[in-house]
mmCIF file of C-alpha atoms in Angstrom:
data_model
loop_
_atom_site.group_PDB
_atom_site.id
_atom_site.type_symbol
_atom_site.label_atom_id
_atom_site.label_comp_id
_atom_site.label_asym_id
_atom_site.label_seq_id
_atom_site.Cartn_x
_atom_site.Cartn_y
_atom_site.Cartn_z
ATOM 1 C CA MET S 96 -49.479 -7.306 -37.856
ATOM 2 C CA THR S 97 -51.827 -6.616 -40.761
ATOM 3 C CA ILE S 98 -54.992 -7.204 -38.740
ATOM 4 C CA PHE S 99 -53.612 -5.105 -35.892
ATOM 5 C CA ALA S 100 -52.632 -2.277 -38.253
ATOM 6 C CA PHE S 101 -55.844 -2.118 -40.257
ATOM 7 C CA TRP S 102 -58.300 -2.889 -37.460
ATOM 8 C CA PRO S 103 -59.320 0.755 -36.803
ATOM 9 C CA GLY S 104 -59.715 1.731 -40.445
ATOM 10 C CA TYR S 105 -61.091 -1.487 -41.959
ATOM 11 C CA PHE S 106 -61.686 -4.614 -39.875
ATOM 12 C CA SER S 107 -63.683 -2.797 -37.190
ATOM 13 C CA ARG S 108 -66.039 -1.294 -39.781
ATOM 14 C CA LEU S 109 -66.534 -4.033 -42.353
ATOM 15 C CA GLY S 110 -70.183 -3.157 -42.872
ATOM 16 C CA SER S 111 -69.432 0.353 -44.107
ATOM 17 C CA ALA S 112 -66.317 -0.402 -46.179
ATOM 18 C CA LYS S 113 -66.431 0.001 -49.967
ATOM 19 C CA ILE S 114 -66.424 -3.062 -52.210
ATOM 20 C CA ALA S 115 -62.971 -2.136 -53.530
ATOM 21 C CA TRP S 116 -61.557 -2.255 -50.007
ATOM 22 C CA HIS S 117 -63.105 -5.691 -49.494
ATOM 23 C CA ILE S 118 -61.564 -7.022 -52.710
ATOM 24 C CA HIS S 119 -58.211 -5.553 -51.731
ATOM 25 C CA ALA S 120 -58.344 -7.004 -48.214
ATOM 26 C CA VAL S 121 -59.566 -10.462 -49.256
ATOM 27 C CA THR S 122 -57.042 -10.872 -52.069
ATOM 28 C CA ALA S 123 -54.140 -9.575 -49.965
ATOM 29 C CA THR S 124 -55.063 -11.961 -47.141
ATOM 30 C CA ALA S 125 -55.473 -14.844 -49.579
ATOM 31 C CA TRP S 126 -52.056 -14.058 -51.064
ATOM 32 C CA VAL S 127 -50.328 -14.241 -47.681
ATOM 33 C CA LEU S 128 -52.119 -17.511 -46.915
ATOM 34 C CA LEU S 129 -51.081 -18.886 -50.313
ATOM 35 C CA LEU S 130 -47.446 -18.055 -49.604
ATOM 36 C CA ALA S 131 -47.710 -19.860 -46.269
ATOM 37 C CA ALA S 132 -49.308 -22.893 -47.931
ATOM 38 C CA GLN S 133 -46.659 -22.925 -50.653
ATOM 39 C CA SER S 134 -43.835 -22.770 -48.116
ATOM 40 C CA TRP S 135 -45.420 -25.591 -46.115
ATOM 41 C CA SER S 136 -46.125 -27.807 -49.123
ATOM 42 C CA ILE S 137 -42.644 -27.628 -50.624
ATOM 43 C CA ASP S 138 -41.038 -28.026 -47.204
ATOM 44 C CA ARG S 139 -42.984 -31.281 -46.814
ATOM 45 C CA GLY S 140 -41.997 -32.450 -50.278
ATOM 46 C CA GLN S 141 -45.551 -32.167 -51.606
ATOM 47 C CA ARG S 142 -44.503 -31.004 -55.063
ATOM 48 C CA ALA S 143 -47.747 -31.836 -56.841
ATOM 49 C CA LEU S 144 -49.708 -29.893 -54.228
ATOM 50 C CA HIS S 145 -47.216 -27.035 -54.469
ATOM 51 C CA ARG S 146 -47.604 -26.819 -58.245
ATOM 52 C CA GLY S 147 -51.382 -27.111 -58.030
ATOM 53 C CA LEU S 148 -51.702 -24.359 -55.459
ATOM 54 C CA GLY S 149 -49.287 -22.234 -57.440
ATOM 55 C CA LEU S 150 -51.783 -21.971 -60.296
ATOM 56 C CA ALA S 151 -53.869 -19.736 -58.017
ATOM 57 C CA ILE S 152 -51.392 -16.979 -58.855
ATOM 58 C CA PHE S 153 -53.172 -16.506 -62.177
ATOM 59 C CA LEU S 154 -56.397 -15.689 -60.319
ATOM 60 C CA LEU S 155 -55.178 -13.932 -57.196
ATOM 61 C CA VAL S 156 -52.722 -11.492 -58.767
ATOM 62 C CA PRO S 157 -55.225 -10.018 -61.279
ATOM 63 C CA LEU S 158 -57.864 -9.797 -58.539
ATOM 64 C CA PHE S 159 -55.350 -8.116 -56.244
ATOM 65 C CA LEU S 160 -54.529 -5.529 -58.908
ATOM 66 C CA ILE S 161 -58.251 -4.980 -59.539
ATOM 67 C CA GLY S 162 -58.751 -4.320 -55.820
ATOM 68 C CA GLY S 163 -55.747 -1.993 -55.775
ATOM 69 C CA ALA S 164 -57.138 -0.023 -58.729
ATOM 70 C CA GLY S 165 -60.451 0.264 -56.888
ATOM 71 C CA VAL S 166 -58.742 1.619 -53.774
ATOM 72 C CA GLU S 167 -56.810 4.137 -55.893
ATOM 73 C CA HIS S 168 -60.096 5.174 -57.513
ATOM 74 C CA SER S 169 -61.800 5.740 -54.153
ATOM 75 C CA MET S 170 -58.814 7.770 -52.885
ATOM 76 C CA ALA S 171 -58.859 9.902 -56.026
ATOM 77 C CA ILE S 172 -62.551 10.638 -55.519
ATOM 78 C CA ALA S 173 -61.973 11.533 -51.868
ATOM 79 C CA THR S 174 -59.124 13.845 -52.883
ATOM 80 C CA ALA S 175 -61.238 15.557 -55.538
ATOM 81 C CA SER S 176 -64.109 16.134 -53.114
ATOM 82 C CA GLY S 177 -61.995 18.380 -50.876
ATOM 83 C CA GLN S 178 -64.122 17.249 -47.940
ATOM 84 C CA ASP S 179 -61.685 14.808 -46.369
ATOM 85 C CA PRO S 180 -58.887 16.560 -44.420
ATOM 86 C CA PHE S 181 -56.660 13.470 -44.566
ATOM 87 C CA TYR S 182 -56.818 13.070 -48.339
ATOM 88 C CA ASN S 183 -56.525 16.821 -48.779
ATOM 89 C CA LEU S 184 -53.046 16.419 -47.313
ATOM 90 C CA TRP S 185 -51.931 12.991 -48.464
ATOM 91 C CA GLY S 186 -54.248 11.772 -51.241
ATOM 92 C CA PRO S 187 -51.926 12.335 -54.235
ATOM 93 C CA SER S 188 -48.836 11.187 -52.307
ATOM 94 C CA LEU S 189 -50.563 7.975 -51.247
ATOM 95 C CA GLY S 190 -51.763 7.547 -54.807
ATOM 96 C CA ILE S 191 -48.225 7.421 -56.222
ATOM 97 C CA TYR S 192 -47.016 5.314 -53.271
ATOM 98 C CA ASP S 193 -49.702 2.658 -53.817
ATOM 99 C CA LEU S 194 -49.344 2.758 -57.593
ATOM 100 C CA VAL S 195 -45.670 1.808 -57.301
ATOM 101 C CA ALA S 196 -46.583 -0.981 -54.860
ATOM 102 C CA SER S 197 -49.173 -2.453 -57.246
ATOM 103 C CA ILE S 198 -46.813 -2.394 -60.226
ATOM 104 C CA ALA S 199 -44.026 -3.880 -58.126
ATOM 105 C CA PHE S 200 -46.276 -6.664 -56.851
ATOM 106 C CA VAL S 201 -47.169 -7.791 -60.353
ATOM 107 C CA ALA S 202 -43.532 -7.543 -61.488
ATOM 108 C CA LEU S 203 -42.256 -9.604 -58.551
ATOM 109 C CA THR S 204 -44.799 -12.361 -59.122
ATOM 110 C CA ALA S 205 -44.024 -12.435 -62.849
ATOM 111 C CA MET S 206 -40.314 -12.819 -62.095
ATOM 112 C CA ALA S 207 -41.148 -15.653 -59.706
ATOM 113 C CA LEU S 208 -42.865 -17.438 -62.595
ATOM 114 C CA LYS S 209 -40.001 -16.689 -64.948
ATOM 115 C CA GLU S 210 -37.459 -18.210 -62.534
ATOM 116 C CA ARG S 211 -39.636 -21.025 -61.199
ATOM 117 C CA ARG S 212 -36.963 -23.597 -62.089
ATOM 118 C CA ASN S 213 -34.489 -21.912 -59.724
ATOM 119 C CA VAL S 214 -35.781 -22.766 -56.268
ATOM 120 C CA GLN S 215 -33.921 -20.081 -54.308
ATOM 121 C CA ARG S 216 -34.697 -17.259 -56.740
ATOM 122 C CA HIS S 217 -38.303 -18.367 -57.170
ATOM 123 C CA ALA S 218 -38.810 -18.341 -53.410
ATOM 124 C CA ALA S 219 -37.062 -14.998 -52.975
ATOM 125 C CA TRP S 220 -39.211 -13.257 -55.601
ATOM 126 C CA LEU S 221 -42.392 -14.518 -53.965
ATOM 127 C CA LEU S 222 -41.316 -13.874 -50.381
ATOM 128 C CA ALA S 223 -40.294 -10.345 -51.318
ATOM 129 C CA THR S 224 -43.945 -9.471 -51.984
ATOM 130 C CA PRO S 225 -45.052 -9.283 -48.307
ATOM 131 C CA LEU S 226 -42.348 -6.665 -47.699
ATOM 132 C CA LEU S 227 -44.482 -4.305 -49.805
ATOM 133 C CA LEU S 228 -47.031 -4.529 -46.994
ATOM 134 C CA VAL S 229 -44.596 -3.824 -44.168
ATOM 135 C CA GLY S 230 -44.405 -0.061 -44.748
ATOM 136 C CA PRO S 231 -48.165 0.634 -44.875
ATOM 137 C CA ALA S 232 -48.923 -1.745 -41.988
ATOM 138 C CA LEU S 233 -46.171 -0.598 -39.655
ATOM 139 C CA GLY S 234 -46.860 3.028 -40.547
ATOM 140 C CA ARG S 235 -50.357 2.703 -39.137
ATOM 141 C CA ILE S 236 -49.082 0.900 -36.056
ATOM 142 C CA TYR S 237 -46.549 3.661 -35.479
ATOM 143 C CA ASN S 238 -49.344 6.256 -35.749
ATOM 144 C CA SER S 239 -51.334 4.387 -33.119
ATOM 145 C CA HIS S 240 -48.663 3.530 -30.572
ATOM 146 C CA LEU S 241 -45.288 5.217 -31.161
ATOM 147 C CA PRO S 242 -44.843 8.328 -28.973
ATOM 148 C CA GLY S 243 -44.386 11.404 -31.090
ATOM 149 C CA LEU S 244 -46.237 9.916 -34.066
ATOM 150 C CA ILE S 245 -49.618 9.144 -32.495
ATOM 151 C CA ILE S 246 -52.565 10.565 -34.439
ATOM 152 C CA ASP S 247 -55.489 11.538 -32.217
ATOM 153 C CA GLY S 248 -57.336 13.707 -34.725
ATOM 154 C CA PRO S 249 -57.070 15.825 -37.886
ATOM 155 C CA GLN S 250 -54.634 18.159 -36.164
ATOM 156 C CA ASP S 251 -52.126 15.284 -36.127
ATOM 157 C CA PHE S 252 -52.514 14.229 -39.789
ATOM 158 C CA PRO S 253 -49.185 15.886 -40.743
ATOM 159 C CA LEU S 254 -47.459 13.192 -38.663
ATOM 160 C CA PHE S 255 -48.600 10.556 -41.135
ATOM 161 C CA ARG S 256 -45.720 11.280 -43.518
ATOM 162 C CA TYR S 257 -43.133 10.334 -40.896
ATOM 163 C CA SER S 258 -44.777 7.004 -40.138
ATOM 164 C CA VAL S 259 -44.885 6.227 -43.872
ATOM 165 C CA HIS S 260 -41.146 6.771 -44.195
ATOM 166 C CA LEU S 261 -40.312 4.980 -40.942
ATOM 167 C CA GLY S 262 -42.346 1.993 -42.099
ATOM 168 C CA GLY S 263 -40.494 2.064 -45.414
ATOM 169 C CA LEU S 264 -37.141 2.166 -43.656
ATOM 170 C CA THR S 265 -38.196 -0.868 -41.615
ATOM 171 C CA ALA S 266 -39.012 -2.737 -44.826
ATOM 172 C CA ILE S 267 -35.653 -1.723 -46.326
ATOM 173 C CA ALA S 268 -33.824 -2.943 -43.216
ATOM 174 C CA ALA S 269 -35.627 -6.297 -43.369
ATOM 175 C CA ALA S 270 -34.862 -6.684 -47.078
ATOM 176 C CA LEU S 271 -31.170 -5.875 -46.622
ATOM 177 C CA TRP S 272 -30.921 -8.299 -43.715
ATOM 178 C CA LEU S 273 -32.422 -11.067 -45.857
ATOM 179 C CA TRP S 274 -30.036 -10.190 -48.686
ATOM 180 C CA SER S 275 -27.070 -10.394 -46.303
ATOM 181 C CA ARG S 276 -28.047 -13.988 -45.486
ATOM 182 C CA HIS S 277 -28.740 -15.086 -49.078
ATOM 183 C CA ARG S 278 -26.424 -13.039 -51.267
ATOM 184 C CA ARG S 279 -25.967 -15.581 -54.035
ATOM 185 C CA HIS S 280 -29.679 -15.539 -54.883
ATOM 186 C CA GLY S 281 -30.552 -12.335 -53.084
ATOM 187 C CA GLN S 282 -31.220 -9.928 -55.949
ATOM 188 C CA PRO S 283 -34.988 -9.883 -55.233
ATOM 189 C CA TRP S 284 -34.310 -8.567 -51.720
ATOM 190 C CA LEU S 285 -32.170 -5.728 -53.077
ATOM 191 C CA ILE S 286 -34.841 -4.871 -55.627
ATOM 192 C CA VAL S 287 -37.641 -4.727 -53.070
ATOM 193 C CA ALA S 288 -35.445 -2.547 -50.837
ATOM 194 C CA GLY S 289 -34.993 -0.205 -53.797
ATOM 195 C CA ILE S 290 -38.737 -0.192 -54.418
ATOM 196 C CA ALA S 291 -39.410 0.833 -50.816
ATOM 197 C CA GLY S 292 -36.898 3.657 -51.147
ATOM 198 C CA LEU S 293 -38.465 4.749 -54.440
ATOM 199 C CA GLN S 294 -41.898 4.867 -52.818
ATOM 200 C CA SER S 295 -40.701 7.255 -50.114
ATOM 201 C CA PHE S 296 -38.905 9.417 -52.671
ATOM 202 C CA LEU S 297 -41.941 9.709 -54.952
ATOM 203 C CA TYR S 298 -44.215 10.295 -51.950
ATOM 204 C CA GLU S 299 -42.277 13.465 -51.122
ATOM 205 C CA THR S 300 -41.615 14.659 -54.676
ATOM 206 C CA VAL S 301 -44.082 13.621 -57.390
ATOM 207 C CA GLY S 302 -46.820 13.332 -54.778
ATOM 208 C CA PHE S 303 -46.818 17.112 -54.305
ATOM 209 C CA LEU S 304 -46.622 18.133 -57.968
ATOM 210 C CA PRO S 305 -49.764 19.937 -59.219
ATOM 211 C CA LEU S 306 -49.569 17.969 -62.488
ATOM 212 C CA TRP S 307 -49.662 14.658 -60.640
ATOM 213 C CA LYS S 308 -52.533 15.848 -58.434
ATOM 214 C CA SER S 309 -54.529 16.776 -61.529
ATOM 215 C CA ALA S 310 -53.811 13.388 -63.111
ATOM 216 C CA PHE S 311 -54.746 11.591 -59.903
ATOM 217 C CA ILE S 312 -58.049 13.456 -59.616
ATOM 218 C CA ALA S 313 -58.752 12.748 -63.293
ATOM 219 C CA PHE S 314 -58.177 9.064 -62.519
ATOM 220 C CA GLY S 315 -61.216 9.242 -60.237
ATOM 221 C CA THR S 316 -63.467 10.526 -63.036
ATOM 222 C CA VAL S 317 -63.021 7.347 -65.083
ATOM 223 C CA PRO S 318 -65.535 4.608 -64.182
ATOM 224 C CA ALA S 319 -64.175 2.036 -61.734
ATOM 225 C CA ALA S 320 -65.148 -0.780 -64.117
ATOM 226 C CA VAL S 321 -62.749 0.598 -66.734
ATOM 227 C CA HIS S 322 -59.902 0.639 -64.224
ATOM 228 C CA ALA S 323 -60.766 -2.872 -63.045
ATOM 229 C CA THR S 324 -60.750 -4.248 -66.589
ATOM 230 C CA GLY S 325 -57.457 -2.587 -67.412
ATOM 231 C CA ALA S 326 -55.797 -3.696 -64.174
ATOM 232 C CA GLY S 327 -56.923 -7.292 -64.580
ATOM 233 C CA ALA S 328 -55.792 -7.419 -68.217
ATOM 234 C CA LEU S 329 -52.410 -5.893 -67.378
ATOM 235 C CA ALA S 330 -51.795 -8.375 -64.558
ATOM 236 C CA ALA S 331 -52.797 -11.323 -66.740
ATOM 237 C CA ALA S 332 -50.507 -10.180 -69.577
ATOM 238 C CA VAL S 333 -47.495 -9.678 -67.295
ATOM 239 C CA LEU S 334 -48.022 -13.048 -65.604
ATOM 240 C CA TRP S 335 -48.317 -14.769 -68.978
ATOM 241 C CA TRP S 336 -45.043 -13.153 -70.017
ATOM 242 C CA GLY S 337 -43.401 -14.460 -66.846
ATOM 243 C CA TRP S 338 -44.715 -17.963 -67.437
ATOM 244 C CA ARG S 339 -43.728 -18.070 -71.104
ATOM 245 C CA SER S 340 -40.281 -16.620 -70.361
ATOM 246 C CA GLY S 341 -39.436 -19.335 -67.859
ATOM 247 C CA ALA S 342 -37.051 -22.115 -68.767
ATOM 248 C CA PRO S 343 -38.874 -25.253 -69.956
ATOM 249 C CA ARG S 344 -38.801 -28.284 -67.726
ATOM 250 C CA ARG S 345 -35.882 -30.543 -68.557
ATOM 251 C CA ALA S 346 -36.753 -33.848 -70.130
ATOM 252 C CA GLN S 347 -36.313 -36.786 -67.764
ATOM 253 C CA PRO S 348 -34.125 -39.709 -68.779
ATOM 254 C CA ALA S 349 -35.927 -42.909 -69.689
ATOM 255 C CA GLY S 350 -36.674 -45.021 -66.666
ATOM 256 C CA PHE S 351 -36.335 -42.063 -64.271
ATOM 257 C CA SER S 352 -39.091 -41.724 -61.696
ATOM 258 C CA GLN S 353 -39.345 -38.626 -59.562
ATOM 259 C CA LEU S 354 -39.713 -39.282 -55.850
#
Protein backbone atom coordinates (compact mmCIF):
# COMPACT_ATOMS: atom_id res chain seq x y z
CA MET A 1 0.00 0.00 0.00
CA THR A 2 2.84 2.38 0.84
CA ILE A 3 4.67 1.84 -2.44
CA PHE A 4 1.41 2.18 -4.36
CA ALA A 5 0.48 5.38 -2.50
CA PHE A 6 3.82 7.14 -2.76
CA TRP A 7 4.83 5.95 -6.22
CA PRO A 8 3.77 9.14 -8.07
CA GLY A 9 5.28 11.58 -5.59
CA TYR A 10 8.42 9.71 -4.51
CA PHE A 11 9.31 6.27 -5.87
CA SER A 12 8.89 7.28 -9.51
CA ARG A 13 11.25 10.25 -9.09
CA LEU A 14 13.96 9.01 -6.76
CA GLY A 15 16.68 10.91 -8.59
CA SER A 16 15.13 14.30 -7.90
CA ALA A 17 13.94 13.69 -4.33
CA LYS A 18 15.54 15.61 -1.45
CA ILE A 19 17.86 13.83 0.97
CA ALA A 20 15.35 14.30 3.79
CA TRP A 21 12.72 12.41 1.81
CA HIS A 22 15.18 9.58 1.22
CA ILE A 23 15.99 9.32 4.93
CA HIS A 24 12.29 9.37 5.76
CA ALA A 25 11.45 6.70 3.17
CA VAL A 26 14.36 4.40 4.02
CA THR A 27 13.82 4.54 7.78
CA ALA A 28 10.04 4.09 7.48
CA THR A 29 10.53 1.08 5.19
CA ALA A 30 13.19 -0.36 7.49
CA TRP A 31 10.83 0.07 10.46
CA VAL A 32 8.05 -1.90 8.78
CA LEU A 33 10.52 -4.63 7.82
CA LEU A 34 11.82 -4.72 11.40
CA LEU A 35 8.29 -5.20 12.73
CA ALA A 36 7.79 -8.07 10.28
CA ALA A 37 11.09 -9.66 11.32
CA GLN A 38 10.24 -9.25 15.01
CA SER A 39 6.83 -10.86 14.55
CA TRP A 40 8.40 -13.74 12.63
CA SER A 41 11.25 -14.29 15.09
CA ILE A 42 9.11 -14.41 18.22
CA ASP A 43 6.50 -16.55 16.49
CA ARG A 44 9.25 -19.08 15.74
CA GLY A 45 10.53 -18.95 19.30
CA GLN A 46 13.79 -17.26 18.29
CA ARG A 47 14.01 -15.11 21.40
CA ALA A 48 17.71 -14.30 21.15
CA LEU A 49 17.24 -13.15 17.55
CA HIS A 50 14.16 -11.17 18.57
CA ARG A 51 16.06 -9.36 21.32
CA GLY A 52 19.05 -8.75 19.07
CA LEU A 53 16.96 -7.29 16.27
CA GLY A 54 15.04 -5.23 18.79
CA LEU A 55 18.16 -3.21 19.59
CA ALA A 56 17.81 -1.64 16.14
CA ILE A 57 15.05 0.49 17.65
CA PHE A 58 17.73 2.70 19.19
CA LEU A 59 19.07 3.48 15.71
CA LEU A 60 15.97 3.45 13.55
CA VAL A 61 13.69 5.61 15.70
CA PRO A 62 16.14 8.56 15.98
CA LEU A 63 16.89 8.31 12.25
CA PHE A 64 13.17 8.22 11.50
CA LEU A 65 12.60 11.37 13.56
CA ILE A 66 15.56 13.05 11.84
CA GLY A 67 14.00 12.25 8.46
CA GLY A 68 10.63 13.51 9.65
CA ALA A 69 12.19 16.79 10.81
CA GLY A 70 13.84 17.14 7.41
CA VAL A 71 10.52 16.63 5.62
CA GLU A 72 8.87 19.21 7.89
CA HIS A 73 11.72 21.61 7.10
CA SER A 74 11.31 21.18 3.34
CA MET A 75 7.53 21.69 3.61
CA ALA A 76 8.05 24.85 5.65
CA ILE A 77 10.39 26.23 3.00
CA ALA A 78 7.93 25.39 0.23
CA THR A 79 5.15 27.11 2.19
CA ALA A 80 7.25 30.22 2.75
CA SER A 81 8.17 30.47 -0.93
CA GLY A 82 4.55 31.01 -1.97
CA GLN A 83 5.39 29.36 -5.29
CA ASP A 84 3.83 25.96 -4.66
CA PRO A 85 0.01 26.01 -4.99
CA PHE A 86 -0.34 22.79 -2.97
CA TYR A 87 1.65 24.01 0.03
CA ASN A 88 -0.01 27.41 -0.22
CA LEU A 89 -3.21 25.58 0.66
CA TRP A 90 -2.10 22.75 2.92
CA GLY A 91 1.49 23.39 4.07
CA PRO A 92 0.76 24.51 7.66
CA SER A 93 -2.03 21.94 8.11
CA LEU A 94 0.24 19.13 6.94
CA GLY A 95 2.95 20.50 9.19
CA ILE A 96 0.87 20.06 12.35
CA TYR A 97 -0.49 16.71 11.11
CA ASP A 98 3.01 15.28 10.57
CA LEU A 99 4.37 16.81 13.76
CA VAL A 100 1.77 14.92 15.81
CA ALA A 101 2.60 11.72 13.91
CA SER A 102 6.33 12.04 14.65
CA ILE A 103 5.78 12.71 18.35
CA ALA A 104 3.30 9.85 18.56
CA PHE A 105 5.70 7.45 16.84
CA VAL A 106 8.45 8.11 19.35
CA ALA A 107 6.00 7.86 22.27
CA LEU A 108 4.58 4.54 21.08
CA THR A 109 8.01 2.99 20.65
CA ALA A 110 9.10 4.24 24.08
CA MET A 111 6.02 2.66 25.66
CA ALA A 112 6.83 -0.59 23.86
CA LEU A 113 10.24 -0.55 25.56
CA LYS A 114 8.72 0.34 28.91
CA GLU A 115 6.31 -2.62 28.74
CA ARG A 116 8.63 -5.08 27.01
CA ARG A 117 8.04 -7.66 29.76
CA ASN A 118 4.32 -7.76 28.94
CA VAL A 119 4.16 -9.58 25.62
CA GLN A 120 0.67 -8.49 24.56
CA ARG A 121 1.14 -4.83 25.49
CA HIS A 122 4.64 -4.72 24.01
CA ALA A 123 3.35 -6.09 20.72
CA ALA A 124 0.34 -3.77 20.68
CA TRP A 125 2.45 -0.63 21.20
CA LEU A 126 4.75 -1.60 18.35
CA LEU A 127 2.03 -2.76 15.97
CA ALA A 128 0.13 0.46 16.57
CA THR A 129 2.91 2.42 14.85
CA PRO A 130 2.05 1.38 11.25
CA LEU A 131 -1.47 2.75 11.77
CA LEU A 132 0.13 6.22 11.75
CA LEU A 133 0.97 5.52 8.11
CA VAL A 134 -2.51 4.38 7.09
CA GLY A 135 -4.02 7.88 6.89
CA PRO A 136 -1.32 9.49 4.72
CA ALA A 137 -0.99 6.42 2.47
CA LEU A 138 -4.68 5.79 1.94
CA GLY A 139 -5.31 9.51 1.52
CA ARG A 140 -3.06 9.54 -1.52
CA ILE A 141 -4.66 6.38 -2.89
CA TYR A 142 -8.09 7.93 -2.48
CA ASN A 143 -6.90 11.03 -4.38
CA SER A 144 -5.71 8.82 -7.22
CA HIS A 145 -8.57 6.36 -7.57
CA LEU A 146 -11.68 7.23 -5.53
CA PRO A 147 -14.35 8.97 -7.66
CA GLY A 148 -15.09 12.41 -6.34
CA LEU A 149 -11.66 12.78 -4.71
CA ILE A 150 -9.38 12.32 -7.72
CA ILE A 151 -6.82 15.10 -8.13
CA ASP A 152 -5.94 15.79 -11.76
CA GLY A 153 -4.31 19.18 -11.26
CA PRO A 154 -4.02 22.25 -9.02
CA GLN A 155 -7.70 22.99 -9.49
CA ASP A 156 -8.44 19.82 -7.50
CA PHE A 157 -6.05 20.47 -4.59
CA PRO A 158 -8.95 21.47 -2.28
CA LEU A 159 -10.07 17.83 -2.41
CA PHE A 160 -6.93 16.80 -0.54
CA ARG A 161 -8.43 17.67 2.84
CA TYR A 162 -11.23 15.13 2.41
CA SER A 163 -8.84 12.31 1.56
CA VAL A 164 -6.75 13.17 4.64
CA HIS A 165 -9.77 12.83 6.90
CA LEU A 166 -11.11 9.73 5.15
CA GLY A 167 -7.71 8.09 5.53
CA GLY A 168 -7.71 9.02 9.21
CA LEU A 169 -11.17 7.56 9.69
CA THR A 170 -9.94 4.33 8.08
CA ALA A 171 -7.06 4.19 10.56
CA ILE A 172 -9.46 4.84 13.46
CA ALA A 173 -11.76 2.05 12.26
CA ALA A 174 -8.83 -0.38 12.05
CA ALA A 175 -7.61 0.59 15.52
CA LEU A 176 -11.05 0.18 17.09
CA TRP A 177 -11.50 -3.19 15.40
CA LEU A 178 -8.17 -4.37 16.83
CA TRP A 179 -9.16 -3.06 20.26
CA SER A 180 -12.46 -4.95 20.08
CA ARG A 181 -10.51 -8.19 19.61
CA HIS A 182 -7.89 -7.53 22.31
CA ARG A 183 -9.61 -5.43 24.95
CA ARG A 184 -7.63 -6.66 27.94
CA HIS A 185 -4.36 -5.34 26.50
CA GLY A 186 -5.86 -3.03 23.91
CA GLN A 187 -5.10 0.41 25.33
CA PRO A 188 -2.48 1.11 22.61
CA TRP A 189 -5.15 0.68 19.92
CA LEU A 190 -7.45 3.18 21.64
CA ILE A 191 -4.58 5.64 21.98
CA VAL A 192 -3.59 5.44 18.32
CA ALA A 193 -7.25 5.90 17.34
CA GLY A 194 -7.30 9.04 19.48
CA ILE A 195 -4.09 10.25 17.85
CA ALA A 196 -5.61 9.86 14.38
CA GLY A 197 -8.65 11.84 15.49
CA LEU A 198 -6.42 14.53 17.01
CA GLN A 199 -4.51 14.84 13.74
CA SER A 200 -7.69 15.54 11.78
CA PHE A 201 -8.88 18.02 14.39
CA LEU A 202 -5.61 19.97 14.43
CA TYR A 203 -5.42 19.85 10.63
CA GLU A 204 -8.68 21.81 10.42
CA THR A 205 -8.13 24.13 13.38
CA VAL A 206 -4.53 24.94 14.36
CA GLY A 207 -3.43 24.32 10.78
CA PHE A 208 -5.27 27.45 9.63
CA LEU A 209 -4.23 29.78 12.46
CA PRO A 210 -1.99 32.66 11.30
CA LEU A 211 0.17 32.21 14.42
CA TRP A 212 0.85 28.58 13.58
CA LYS A 213 1.60 29.45 9.94
CA SER A 214 4.14 32.03 11.09
CA ALA A 215 5.75 29.51 13.45
CA PHE A 216 5.82 26.87 10.73
CA ILE A 217 7.48 29.22 8.25
CA ALA A 218 9.98 30.27 10.93
CA PHE A 219 10.77 26.57 11.39
CA GLY A 220 12.06 26.57 7.81
CA THR A 221 14.52 29.40 8.50
CA VAL A 222 16.46 27.33 11.04
CA PRO A 223 19.21 25.19 9.45
CA ALA A 224 18.15 21.60 8.80
CA ALA A 225 21.20 20.33 10.72
CA VAL A 226 19.89 22.00 13.89
CA HIS A 227 16.52 20.30 13.49
CA ALA A 228 18.19 16.95 12.78
CA THR A 229 20.35 17.18 15.90
CA GLY A 230 17.42 18.14 18.08
CA ALA A 231 15.15 15.43 16.67
CA GLY A 232 17.77 12.72 17.09
CA ALA A 233 18.56 13.80 20.66
CA LEU A 234 14.88 13.94 21.60
CA ALA A 235 14.20 10.47 20.20
CA ALA A 236 17.24 9.01 21.98
CA ALA A 237 16.22 10.59 25.31
CA VAL A 238 12.62 9.34 25.09
CA LEU A 239 13.73 5.83 24.14
CA TRP A 240 16.21 5.76 27.01
CA TRP A 241 13.41 6.77 29.37
CA GLY A 242 11.27 3.92 28.04
CA TRP A 243 14.08 1.42 28.48
CA ARG A 244 14.99 2.56 31.99
CA SER A 245 11.33 2.66 33.05
CA GLY A 246 10.72 -0.95 32.09
CA ALA A 247 10.46 -3.63 34.74
CA PRO A 248 13.77 -5.44 35.29
CA ARG A 249 14.02 -9.03 34.18
CA ARG A 250 13.08 -11.41 36.96
CA ALA A 251 15.89 -13.46 38.40
CA GLN A 252 15.76 -17.11 37.36
CA PRO A 253 15.76 -19.82 40.01
CA ALA A 254 18.96 -21.81 40.37
CA GLY A 255 19.10 -24.70 37.96
CA PHE A 256 16.49 -23.16 35.64
CA SER A 257 17.36 -23.21 31.95
CA GLN A 258 15.27 -21.28 29.47
CA LEU A 259 14.18 -23.27 26.44
